[in-house]
Short mmCIF file of C-alpha atoms and ligand atoms in Angstrom, two decimals:
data_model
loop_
_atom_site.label_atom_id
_atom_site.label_comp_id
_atom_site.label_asym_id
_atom_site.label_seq_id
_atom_site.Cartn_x
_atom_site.Cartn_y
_atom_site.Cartn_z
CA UNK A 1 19.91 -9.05 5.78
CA UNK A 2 17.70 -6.36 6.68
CA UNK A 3 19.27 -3.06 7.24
CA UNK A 4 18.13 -2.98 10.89
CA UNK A 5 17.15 0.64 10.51
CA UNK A 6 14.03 -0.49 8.22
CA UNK A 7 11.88 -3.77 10.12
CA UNK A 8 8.24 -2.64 9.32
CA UNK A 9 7.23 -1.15 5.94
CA UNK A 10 8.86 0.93 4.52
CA UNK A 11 8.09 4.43 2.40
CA UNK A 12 10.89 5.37 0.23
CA UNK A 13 10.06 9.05 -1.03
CA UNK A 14 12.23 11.86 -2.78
CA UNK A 15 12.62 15.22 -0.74
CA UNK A 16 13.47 17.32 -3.79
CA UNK A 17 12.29 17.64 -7.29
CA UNK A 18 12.41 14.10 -8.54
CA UNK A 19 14.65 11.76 -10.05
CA UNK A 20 16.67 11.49 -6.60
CA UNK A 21 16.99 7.78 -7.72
CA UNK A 22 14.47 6.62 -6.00
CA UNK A 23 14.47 3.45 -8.69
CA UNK A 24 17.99 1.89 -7.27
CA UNK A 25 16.97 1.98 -3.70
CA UNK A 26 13.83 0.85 -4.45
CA UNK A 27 15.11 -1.79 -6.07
CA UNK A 28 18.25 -2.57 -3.31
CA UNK A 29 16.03 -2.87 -1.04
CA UNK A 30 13.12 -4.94 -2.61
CA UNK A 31 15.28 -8.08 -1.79
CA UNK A 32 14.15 -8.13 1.49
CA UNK A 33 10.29 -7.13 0.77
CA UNK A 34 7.58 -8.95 -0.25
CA UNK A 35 5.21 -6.43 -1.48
CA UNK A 36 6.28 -3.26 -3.47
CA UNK A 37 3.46 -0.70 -3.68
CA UNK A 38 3.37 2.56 -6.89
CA UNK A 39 0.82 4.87 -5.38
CA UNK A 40 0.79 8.25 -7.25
CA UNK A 41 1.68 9.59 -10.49
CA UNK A 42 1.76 7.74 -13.76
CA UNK A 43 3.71 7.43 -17.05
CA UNK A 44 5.54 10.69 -16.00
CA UNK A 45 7.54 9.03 -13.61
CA UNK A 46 10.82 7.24 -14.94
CA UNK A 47 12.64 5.08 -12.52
CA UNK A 48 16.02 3.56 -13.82
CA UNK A 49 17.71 0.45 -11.96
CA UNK A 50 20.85 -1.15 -13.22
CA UNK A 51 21.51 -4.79 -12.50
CA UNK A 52 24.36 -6.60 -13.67
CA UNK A 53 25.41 -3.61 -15.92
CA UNK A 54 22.43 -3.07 -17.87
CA UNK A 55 20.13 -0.39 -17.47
CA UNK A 56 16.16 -0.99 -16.99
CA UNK A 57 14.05 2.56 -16.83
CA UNK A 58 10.17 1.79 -15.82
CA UNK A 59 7.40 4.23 -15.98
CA UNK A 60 4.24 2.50 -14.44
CA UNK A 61 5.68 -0.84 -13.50
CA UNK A 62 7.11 -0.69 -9.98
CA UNK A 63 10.53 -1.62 -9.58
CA UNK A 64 9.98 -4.69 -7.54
CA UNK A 65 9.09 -6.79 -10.62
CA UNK A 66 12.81 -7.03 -11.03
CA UNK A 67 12.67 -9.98 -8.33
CA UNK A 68 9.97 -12.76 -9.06
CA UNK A 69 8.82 -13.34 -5.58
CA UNK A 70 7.97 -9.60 -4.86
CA UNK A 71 4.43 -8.94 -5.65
CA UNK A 72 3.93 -5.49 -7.19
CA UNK A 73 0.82 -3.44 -7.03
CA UNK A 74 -0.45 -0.34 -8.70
CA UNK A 75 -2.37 1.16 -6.37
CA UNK A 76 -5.62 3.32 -6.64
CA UNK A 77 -4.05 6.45 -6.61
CA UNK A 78 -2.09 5.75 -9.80
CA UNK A 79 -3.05 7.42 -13.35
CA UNK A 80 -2.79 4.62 -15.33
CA UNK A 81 -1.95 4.62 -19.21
CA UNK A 82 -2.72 0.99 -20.38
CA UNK A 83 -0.75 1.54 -23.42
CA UNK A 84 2.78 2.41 -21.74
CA UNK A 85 1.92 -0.66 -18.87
CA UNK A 86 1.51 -3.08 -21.76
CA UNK A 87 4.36 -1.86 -22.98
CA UNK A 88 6.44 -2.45 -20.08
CA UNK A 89 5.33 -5.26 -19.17
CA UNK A 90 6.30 -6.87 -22.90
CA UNK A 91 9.32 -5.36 -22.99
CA UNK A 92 10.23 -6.98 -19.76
CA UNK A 93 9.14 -10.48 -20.95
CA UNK A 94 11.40 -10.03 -23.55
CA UNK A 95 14.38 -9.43 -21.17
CA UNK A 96 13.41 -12.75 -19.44
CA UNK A 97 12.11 -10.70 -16.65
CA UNK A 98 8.65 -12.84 -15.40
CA UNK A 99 5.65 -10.58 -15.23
CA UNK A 100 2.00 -12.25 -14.88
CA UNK A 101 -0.68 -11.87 -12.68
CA UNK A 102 0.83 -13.40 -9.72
CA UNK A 103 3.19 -11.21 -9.62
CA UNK A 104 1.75 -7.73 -10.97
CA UNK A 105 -1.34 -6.34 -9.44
CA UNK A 106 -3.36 -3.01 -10.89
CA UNK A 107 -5.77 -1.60 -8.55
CA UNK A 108 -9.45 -1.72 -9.46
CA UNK A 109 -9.74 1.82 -8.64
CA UNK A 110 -6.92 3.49 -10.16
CA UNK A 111 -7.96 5.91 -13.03
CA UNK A 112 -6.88 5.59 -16.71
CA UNK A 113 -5.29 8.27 -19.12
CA UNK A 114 -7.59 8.51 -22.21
CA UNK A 115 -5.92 9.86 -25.22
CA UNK A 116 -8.17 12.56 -24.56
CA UNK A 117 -5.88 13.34 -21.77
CA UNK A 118 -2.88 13.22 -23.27
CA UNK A 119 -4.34 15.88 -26.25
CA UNK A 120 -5.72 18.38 -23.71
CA UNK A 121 -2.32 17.91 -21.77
CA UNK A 122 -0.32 19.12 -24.82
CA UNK A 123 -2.87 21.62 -25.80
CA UNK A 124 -3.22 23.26 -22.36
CA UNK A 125 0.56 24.11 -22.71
CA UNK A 126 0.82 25.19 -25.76
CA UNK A 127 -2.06 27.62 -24.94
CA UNK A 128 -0.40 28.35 -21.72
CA UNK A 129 2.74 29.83 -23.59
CA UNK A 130 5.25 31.47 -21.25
CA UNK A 131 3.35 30.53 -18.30
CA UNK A 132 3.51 26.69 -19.24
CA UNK A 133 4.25 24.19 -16.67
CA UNK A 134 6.93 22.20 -18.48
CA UNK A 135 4.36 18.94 -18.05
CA UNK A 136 6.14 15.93 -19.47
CA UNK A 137 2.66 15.93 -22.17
CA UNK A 138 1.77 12.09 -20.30
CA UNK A 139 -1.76 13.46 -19.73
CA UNK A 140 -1.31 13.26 -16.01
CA UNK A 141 -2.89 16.94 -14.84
CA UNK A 142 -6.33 16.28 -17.13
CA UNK A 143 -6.54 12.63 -16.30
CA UNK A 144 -6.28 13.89 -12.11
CA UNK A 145 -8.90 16.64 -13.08
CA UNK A 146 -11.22 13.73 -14.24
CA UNK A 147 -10.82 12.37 -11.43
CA UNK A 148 -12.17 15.00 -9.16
CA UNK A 149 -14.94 15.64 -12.02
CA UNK A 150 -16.40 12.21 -11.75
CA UNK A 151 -18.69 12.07 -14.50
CA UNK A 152 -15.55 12.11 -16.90
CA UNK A 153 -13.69 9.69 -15.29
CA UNK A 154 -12.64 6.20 -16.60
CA UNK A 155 -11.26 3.88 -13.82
CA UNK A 156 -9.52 0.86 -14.39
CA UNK A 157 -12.97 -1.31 -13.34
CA UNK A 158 -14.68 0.52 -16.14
CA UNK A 159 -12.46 -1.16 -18.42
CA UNK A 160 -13.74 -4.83 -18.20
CA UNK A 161 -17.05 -4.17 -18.46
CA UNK A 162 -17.83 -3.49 -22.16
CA UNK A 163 -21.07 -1.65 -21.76
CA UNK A 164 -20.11 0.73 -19.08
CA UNK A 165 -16.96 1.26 -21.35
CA UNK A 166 -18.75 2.47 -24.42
CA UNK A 167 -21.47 4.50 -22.72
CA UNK A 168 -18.69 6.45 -20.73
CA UNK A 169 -16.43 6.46 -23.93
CA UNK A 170 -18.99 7.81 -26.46
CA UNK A 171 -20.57 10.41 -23.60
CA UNK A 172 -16.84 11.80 -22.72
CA UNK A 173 -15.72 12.10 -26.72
CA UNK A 174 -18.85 14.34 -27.18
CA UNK A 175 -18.17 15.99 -24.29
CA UNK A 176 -14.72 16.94 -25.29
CA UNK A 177 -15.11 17.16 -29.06
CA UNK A 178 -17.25 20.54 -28.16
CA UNK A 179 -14.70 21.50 -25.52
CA UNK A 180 -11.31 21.09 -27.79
CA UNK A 181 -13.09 22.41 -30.86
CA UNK A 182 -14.05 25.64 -29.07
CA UNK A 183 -10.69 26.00 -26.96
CA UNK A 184 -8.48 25.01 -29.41
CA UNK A 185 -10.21 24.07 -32.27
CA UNK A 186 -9.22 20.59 -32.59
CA UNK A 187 -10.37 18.18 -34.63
CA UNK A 188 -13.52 15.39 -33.37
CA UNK A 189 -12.11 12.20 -31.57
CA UNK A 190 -14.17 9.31 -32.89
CA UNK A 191 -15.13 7.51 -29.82
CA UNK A 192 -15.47 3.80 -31.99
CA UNK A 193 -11.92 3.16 -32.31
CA UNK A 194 -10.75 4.30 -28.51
CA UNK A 195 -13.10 2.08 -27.52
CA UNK A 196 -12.20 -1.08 -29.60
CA UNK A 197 -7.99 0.11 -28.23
CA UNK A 198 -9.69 0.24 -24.64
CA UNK A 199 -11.80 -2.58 -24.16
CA UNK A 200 -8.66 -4.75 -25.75
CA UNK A 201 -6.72 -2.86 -23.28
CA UNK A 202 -9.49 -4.04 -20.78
CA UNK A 203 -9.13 -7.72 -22.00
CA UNK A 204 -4.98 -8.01 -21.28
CA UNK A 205 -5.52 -6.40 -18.00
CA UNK A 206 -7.97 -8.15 -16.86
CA UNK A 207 -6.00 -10.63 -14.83
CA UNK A 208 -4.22 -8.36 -13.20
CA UNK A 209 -6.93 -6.38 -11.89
CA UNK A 210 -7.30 -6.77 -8.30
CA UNK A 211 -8.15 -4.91 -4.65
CA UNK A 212 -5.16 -3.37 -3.22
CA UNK A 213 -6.57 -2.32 0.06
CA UNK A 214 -7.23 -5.83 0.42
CA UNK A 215 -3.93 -7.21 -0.98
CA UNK A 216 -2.20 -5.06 1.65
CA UNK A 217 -4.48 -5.68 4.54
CA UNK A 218 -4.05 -9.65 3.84
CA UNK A 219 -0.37 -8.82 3.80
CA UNK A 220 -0.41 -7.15 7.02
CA UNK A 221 -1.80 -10.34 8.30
CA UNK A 222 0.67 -12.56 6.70
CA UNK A 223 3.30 -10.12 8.47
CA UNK A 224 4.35 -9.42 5.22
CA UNK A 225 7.03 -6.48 4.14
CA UNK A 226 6.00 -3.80 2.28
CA UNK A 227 7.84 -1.42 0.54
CA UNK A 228 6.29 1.54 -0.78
CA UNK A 229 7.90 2.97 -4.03
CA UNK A 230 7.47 7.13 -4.28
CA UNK A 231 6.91 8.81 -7.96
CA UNK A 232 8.15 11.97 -7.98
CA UNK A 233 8.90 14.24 -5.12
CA UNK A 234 7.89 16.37 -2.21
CA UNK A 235 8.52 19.49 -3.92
CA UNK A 236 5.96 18.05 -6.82
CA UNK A 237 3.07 17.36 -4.64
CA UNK A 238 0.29 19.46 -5.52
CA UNK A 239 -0.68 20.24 -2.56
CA UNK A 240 2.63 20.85 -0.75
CA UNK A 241 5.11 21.74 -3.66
CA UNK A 242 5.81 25.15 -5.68
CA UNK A 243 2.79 24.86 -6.68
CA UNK A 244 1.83 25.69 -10.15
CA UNK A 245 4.86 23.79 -11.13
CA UNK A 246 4.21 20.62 -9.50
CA UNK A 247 2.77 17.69 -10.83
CA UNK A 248 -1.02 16.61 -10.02
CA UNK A 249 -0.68 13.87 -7.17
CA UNK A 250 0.42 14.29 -3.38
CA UNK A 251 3.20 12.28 -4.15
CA UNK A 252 5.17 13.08 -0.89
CA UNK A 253 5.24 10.37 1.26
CA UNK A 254 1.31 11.85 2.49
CA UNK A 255 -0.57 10.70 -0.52
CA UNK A 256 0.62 7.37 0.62
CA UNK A 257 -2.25 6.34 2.44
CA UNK A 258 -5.02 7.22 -0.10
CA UNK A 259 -2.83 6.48 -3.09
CA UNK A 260 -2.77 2.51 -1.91
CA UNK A 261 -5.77 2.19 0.44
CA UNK A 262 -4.23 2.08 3.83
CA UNK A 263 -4.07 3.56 7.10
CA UNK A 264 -1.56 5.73 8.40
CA UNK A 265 0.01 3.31 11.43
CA UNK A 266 0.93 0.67 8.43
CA UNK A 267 3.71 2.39 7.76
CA UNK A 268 6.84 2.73 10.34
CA UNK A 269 9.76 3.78 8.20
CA UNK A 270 9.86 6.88 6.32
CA UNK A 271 12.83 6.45 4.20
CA UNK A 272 13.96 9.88 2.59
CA UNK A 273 15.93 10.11 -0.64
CA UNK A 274 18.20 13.01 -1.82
CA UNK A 275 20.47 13.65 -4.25
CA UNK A 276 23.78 15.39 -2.59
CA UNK A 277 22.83 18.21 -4.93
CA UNK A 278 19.42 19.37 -6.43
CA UNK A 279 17.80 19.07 -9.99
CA UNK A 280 14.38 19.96 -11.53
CA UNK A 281 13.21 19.65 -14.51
CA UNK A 282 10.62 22.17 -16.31
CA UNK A 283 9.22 25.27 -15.23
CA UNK A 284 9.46 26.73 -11.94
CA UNK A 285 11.56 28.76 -9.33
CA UNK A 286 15.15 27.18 -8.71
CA UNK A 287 16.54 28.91 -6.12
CA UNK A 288 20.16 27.08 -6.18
CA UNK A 289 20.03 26.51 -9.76
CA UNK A 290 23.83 26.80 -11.66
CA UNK A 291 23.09 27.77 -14.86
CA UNK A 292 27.11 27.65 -15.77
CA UNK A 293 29.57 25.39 -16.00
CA UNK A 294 29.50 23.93 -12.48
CA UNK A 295 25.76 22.89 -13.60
CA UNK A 296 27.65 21.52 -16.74
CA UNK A 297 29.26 19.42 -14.88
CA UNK A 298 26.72 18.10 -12.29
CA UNK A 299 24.90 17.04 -15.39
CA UNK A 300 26.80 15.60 -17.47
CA UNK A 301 29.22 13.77 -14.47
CA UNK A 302 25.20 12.70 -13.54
CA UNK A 303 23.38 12.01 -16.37
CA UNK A 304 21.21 14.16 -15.81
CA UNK A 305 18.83 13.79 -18.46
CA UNK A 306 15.03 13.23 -17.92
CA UNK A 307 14.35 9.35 -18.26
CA UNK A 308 10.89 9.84 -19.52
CA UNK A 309 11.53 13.14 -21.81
CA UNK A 310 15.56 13.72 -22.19
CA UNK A 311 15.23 17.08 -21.29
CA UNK A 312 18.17 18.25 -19.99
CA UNK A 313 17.45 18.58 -16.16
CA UNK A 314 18.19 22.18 -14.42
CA UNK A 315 21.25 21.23 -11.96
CA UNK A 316 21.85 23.36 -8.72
CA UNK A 317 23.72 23.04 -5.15
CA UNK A 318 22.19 21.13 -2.22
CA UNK A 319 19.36 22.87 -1.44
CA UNK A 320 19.19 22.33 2.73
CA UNK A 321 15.94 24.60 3.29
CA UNK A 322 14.06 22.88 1.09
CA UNK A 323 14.62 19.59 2.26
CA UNK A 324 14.28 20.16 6.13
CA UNK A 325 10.71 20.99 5.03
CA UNK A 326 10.17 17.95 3.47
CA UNK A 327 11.57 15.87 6.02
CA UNK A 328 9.47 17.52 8.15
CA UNK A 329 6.53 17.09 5.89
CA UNK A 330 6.58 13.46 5.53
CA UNK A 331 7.82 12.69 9.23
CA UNK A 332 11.10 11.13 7.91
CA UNK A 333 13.04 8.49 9.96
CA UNK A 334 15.78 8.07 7.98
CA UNK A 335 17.91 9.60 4.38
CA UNK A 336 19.61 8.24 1.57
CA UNK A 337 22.24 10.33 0.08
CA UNK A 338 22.64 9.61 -3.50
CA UNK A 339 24.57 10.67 -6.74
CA UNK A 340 27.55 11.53 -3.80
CA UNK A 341 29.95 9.95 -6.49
CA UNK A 342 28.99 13.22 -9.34
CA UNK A 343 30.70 15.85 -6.70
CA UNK A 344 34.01 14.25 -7.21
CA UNK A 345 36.48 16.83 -8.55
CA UNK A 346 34.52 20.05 -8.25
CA UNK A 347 36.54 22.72 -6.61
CA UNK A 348 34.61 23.51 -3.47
CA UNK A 349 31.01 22.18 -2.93
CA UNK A 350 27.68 24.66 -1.54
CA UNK A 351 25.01 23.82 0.35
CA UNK A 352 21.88 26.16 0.72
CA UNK A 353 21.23 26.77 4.30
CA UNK A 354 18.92 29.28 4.40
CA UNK A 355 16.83 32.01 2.29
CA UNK A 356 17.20 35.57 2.13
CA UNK A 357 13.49 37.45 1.13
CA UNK A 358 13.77 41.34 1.12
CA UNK A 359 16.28 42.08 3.09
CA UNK A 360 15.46 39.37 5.98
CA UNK A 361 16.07 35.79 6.49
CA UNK A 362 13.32 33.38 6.57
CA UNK A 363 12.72 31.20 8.89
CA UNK A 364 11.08 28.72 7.24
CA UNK A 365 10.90 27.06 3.76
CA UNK A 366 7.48 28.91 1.67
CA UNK A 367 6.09 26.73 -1.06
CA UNK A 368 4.67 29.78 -2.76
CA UNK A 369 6.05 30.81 -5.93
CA UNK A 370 5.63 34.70 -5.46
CA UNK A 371 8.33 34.02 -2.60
CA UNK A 372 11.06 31.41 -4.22
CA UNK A 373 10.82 33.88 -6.86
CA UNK A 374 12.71 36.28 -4.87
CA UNK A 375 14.21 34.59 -2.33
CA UNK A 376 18.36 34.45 -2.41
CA UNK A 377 20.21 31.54 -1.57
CA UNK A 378 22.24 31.86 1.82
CA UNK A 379 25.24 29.73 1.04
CA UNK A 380 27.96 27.49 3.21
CA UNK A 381 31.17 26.09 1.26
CA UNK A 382 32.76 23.20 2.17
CA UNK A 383 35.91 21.34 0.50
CA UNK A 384 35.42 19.12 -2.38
CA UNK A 385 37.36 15.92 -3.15
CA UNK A 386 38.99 14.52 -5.55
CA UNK A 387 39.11 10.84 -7.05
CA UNK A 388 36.74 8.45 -7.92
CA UNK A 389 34.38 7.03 -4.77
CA UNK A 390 32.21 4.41 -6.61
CA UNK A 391 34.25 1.66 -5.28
CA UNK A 392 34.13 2.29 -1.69
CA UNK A 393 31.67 0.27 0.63
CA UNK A 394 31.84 1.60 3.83
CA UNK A 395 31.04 4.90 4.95
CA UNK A 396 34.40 5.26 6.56
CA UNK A 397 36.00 4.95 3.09
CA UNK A 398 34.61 7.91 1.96
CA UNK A 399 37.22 10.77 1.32
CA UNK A 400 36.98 12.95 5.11
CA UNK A 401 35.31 15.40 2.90
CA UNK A 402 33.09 13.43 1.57
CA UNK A 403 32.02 12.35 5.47
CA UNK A 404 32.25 15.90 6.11
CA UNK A 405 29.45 17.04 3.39
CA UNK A 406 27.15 14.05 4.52
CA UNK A 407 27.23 14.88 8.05
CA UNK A 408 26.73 18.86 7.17
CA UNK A 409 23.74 17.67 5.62
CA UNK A 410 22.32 15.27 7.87
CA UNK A 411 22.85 18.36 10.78
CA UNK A 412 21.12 20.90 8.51
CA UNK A 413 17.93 19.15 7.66
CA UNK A 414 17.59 17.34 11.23
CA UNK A 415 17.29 13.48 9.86
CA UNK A 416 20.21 10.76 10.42
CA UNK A 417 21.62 10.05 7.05
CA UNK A 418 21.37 5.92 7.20
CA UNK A 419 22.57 4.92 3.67
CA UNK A 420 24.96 6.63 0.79
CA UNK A 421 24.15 5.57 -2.79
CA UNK A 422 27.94 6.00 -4.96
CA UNK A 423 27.06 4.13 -8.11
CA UNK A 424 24.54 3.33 -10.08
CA UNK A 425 24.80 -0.68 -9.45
CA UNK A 426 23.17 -2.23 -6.62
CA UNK A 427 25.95 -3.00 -4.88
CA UNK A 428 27.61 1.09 -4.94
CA UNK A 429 25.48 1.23 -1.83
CA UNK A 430 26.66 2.01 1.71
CA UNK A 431 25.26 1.13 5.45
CA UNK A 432 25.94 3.74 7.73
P1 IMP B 1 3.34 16.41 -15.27
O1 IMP B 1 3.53 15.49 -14.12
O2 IMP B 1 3.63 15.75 -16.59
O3 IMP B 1 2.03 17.12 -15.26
O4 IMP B 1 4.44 17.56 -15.15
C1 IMP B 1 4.40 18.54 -14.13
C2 IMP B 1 5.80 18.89 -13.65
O5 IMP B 1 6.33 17.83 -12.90
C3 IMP B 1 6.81 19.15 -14.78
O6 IMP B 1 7.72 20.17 -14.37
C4 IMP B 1 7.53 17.83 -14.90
O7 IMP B 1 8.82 17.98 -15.47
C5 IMP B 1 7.59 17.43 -13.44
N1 IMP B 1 7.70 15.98 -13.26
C6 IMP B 1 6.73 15.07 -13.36
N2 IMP B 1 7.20 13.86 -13.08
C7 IMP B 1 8.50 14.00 -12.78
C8 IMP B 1 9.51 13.08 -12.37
O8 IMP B 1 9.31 11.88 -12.21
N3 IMP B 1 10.73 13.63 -12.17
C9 IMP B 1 10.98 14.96 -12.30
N4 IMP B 1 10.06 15.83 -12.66
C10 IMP B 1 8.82 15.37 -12.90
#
């Protein structure tokens, strides 16, 4: 059944920094969609499911290709590496999971990572030094520039037809080879050999290639359901996250609408995702970070490892400012609470209700770095619990202070808390 909290399509999106676990409910509650749509970010996303105790991670393909009869798309406003797709996509066969063109469609528009990208990536943040962004080196920022510098630009079309391929490819190496050799003195890319990888890139995906506008406007017809699947996070978007350190889509729930082609009225649920506590990976201003042993143990109790890069991810209290933005932001109808089951046994649990910037509290969250910089964290405590949670099913089985925490956040960020995530398995997933 339906939770009946989500009839209409559906926008699951992560109010923090990422990795809120998006994957799982993505994936709980593909069962009752028929369409799952990726429509930001690329290979720099990870999204881990686990089904039947064994652990999937996927980068570009969205999660609903774990169930046959969902049709997953990669919309436009995806950076698309063909290399890591083909990947997945073989690595999935090989699990028995069924992958063709029926099933898997990749926007004609999207835009493709050249290795070009990936190069300049690295290169930018090595040359950056101290003032790096922490990128996760996917190629992500340079292929986005490309995109908004047209004439450098590769898009998924480009890759089928062979001549267009090799003009743009030998034009763009030349291009760059000046660029890298006078920037960072890199050695020449010989444009020959990306273009014989590319156009055999071109060749595999050329059956999946297809119009997502139109795949989700014939779906609207069909009153089918779609699910949309978030990358990233709200305080990522490059438009509305702590900016610099934020990746290069609007992957909050707004870059929805140009990421897969559709208009804003398709979508009536706005399904938030938080972790009961915060991480971020990379650069960038933390202001609930726990560099000590409490952030010890949020990681380690989590995993809390990057699933594209193993970096250890920076661990920190429940950040409630932050995420009251972001609701805001994306006009959220409903939150999942996740990872609830990694606050088992700490002493005392914080949440961040508010900001303190030279000497006065502010009254609203400031995506400006100059400002997190400084700000203080205005803390609440509440009691902790003990014991192990993953095997309750109902809300109401949740230790009181368990309930208690939940509810404290669903108050402070003004958004009814509909579903509580205690497990990694599909089924350590609670109705409210
Ligand atoms: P980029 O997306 O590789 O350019 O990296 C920019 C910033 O976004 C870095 O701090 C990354 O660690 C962060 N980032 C990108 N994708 C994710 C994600 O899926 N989860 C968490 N952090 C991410």
């Amino acid at each position: 059944m339906t939770p009946s909290f989500l009839i209409g399509n559906t926008a699951v999106v992560g109010l923090q920094w990422g990795d809120e676990g998006k994957g799982k409910i993505v994936d709980f509650l593909s069962e009752h969609a028929d369409v799952v749509v990726r429509y930001c970010g690329g290979a720099n996303a990870g999204h881990s499911v686990k089904i039947g105790g064994k652990k999937y991670a996927t980068h570009l393909l969205p999660v609903g290709v774990f169930r046959p009869d969902v049709v997953s798309i990669v919309g436009n406003g995806v950076v698309l590496d063909p290399e890591v797709l083909l990947r997945e996509i073989d690595e999935f066969l090989g699990y028995g999971i069924p992958i063709s063109p029926a099933n898997l469609k990749v926007s004609y528009k999207a835009h493709v990572v050249m290795p070009w990208h990936k190069a300049e990536d690295e290169a930018r943040e090595i040359a950056a030094g101290a003032g790096s962004i922490g990128t996760t080196k996917r190629g992500i920022g340079p292929c986005y520039a490309d995109k908004m510098h047209r004439t450098t630009a590769i898009r998924v079309a480009d890759l089928t037809d062979e001549n267009r391929l090799w003009e743009r490819i030998e034009r763009i190496c030349s291009d760059r080879n000046k660029v890298f050799k006078a920037l960072y003195d890199a050695p020449p890319l010989d444009a020959r050999p990306i273009f014989e990888l590319y156009r055999g890139y071109g060749r595999r995906l050329a059956p999946y290639i297809d119009d997502s506008t139109k795949l989700l406007m014939d779906a609207a017809r069909d009153h089918k359901r779609v699910l949309f699947e978030g990358a990233h996070a709200v305080m990522l978007d490059v438009d509305h996250g702590t900016y610099p350190y934020v990746t290069s889509s609007n992957c909050s729930a707004l870059g929805l609408f140009t990421g897969s082609g559709v208009p804003p009225q398709y979508v009536q649920n706005f399904l938030g995702i938080v972790k009961a506590y915060s991480t971020r990976v990379g650069g960038g201003p933390f202001t609930t970070e726990q560099d000590n042993e409490i952030g010890q143990y949020i990681r380690e109790r989590g995993n809390e490892y990057g699933t594209t890069t193993r970096r250890p991810r920076r661990c920190g209290w429940f950040d409630a400012m932050a995420v009251k933005y972001a609701v805001d932001l994306c006009g959220i109808t409903q939150v999942c609470v996740t990872l609830l089951d990694v606050l088992s046994g700490l002493e005392r649990l914080q949440i961040c209700t508010g900001y303190k910037y030279r000497g006065s509290r502010l009254d609203y969250f400031r995506a400006d770095m100059e400002v997190l910089g400084e700000v203080e964290p205005i803390y609440e405590t509440l009691p902790a619990w003990r014991g192990n949670i993953t095997g309750c099913r109902r809300f109401e089985e949740l230790p009181p202070e368990a309930q208690t925490y939940v509810k404290r956040i669903e108050t402070l960020i003004g958004a009814p808390v509909k579903m509580v995530s205690v497990g990694p398995e599909r089924t350590a997933t609670l109705i409210r």
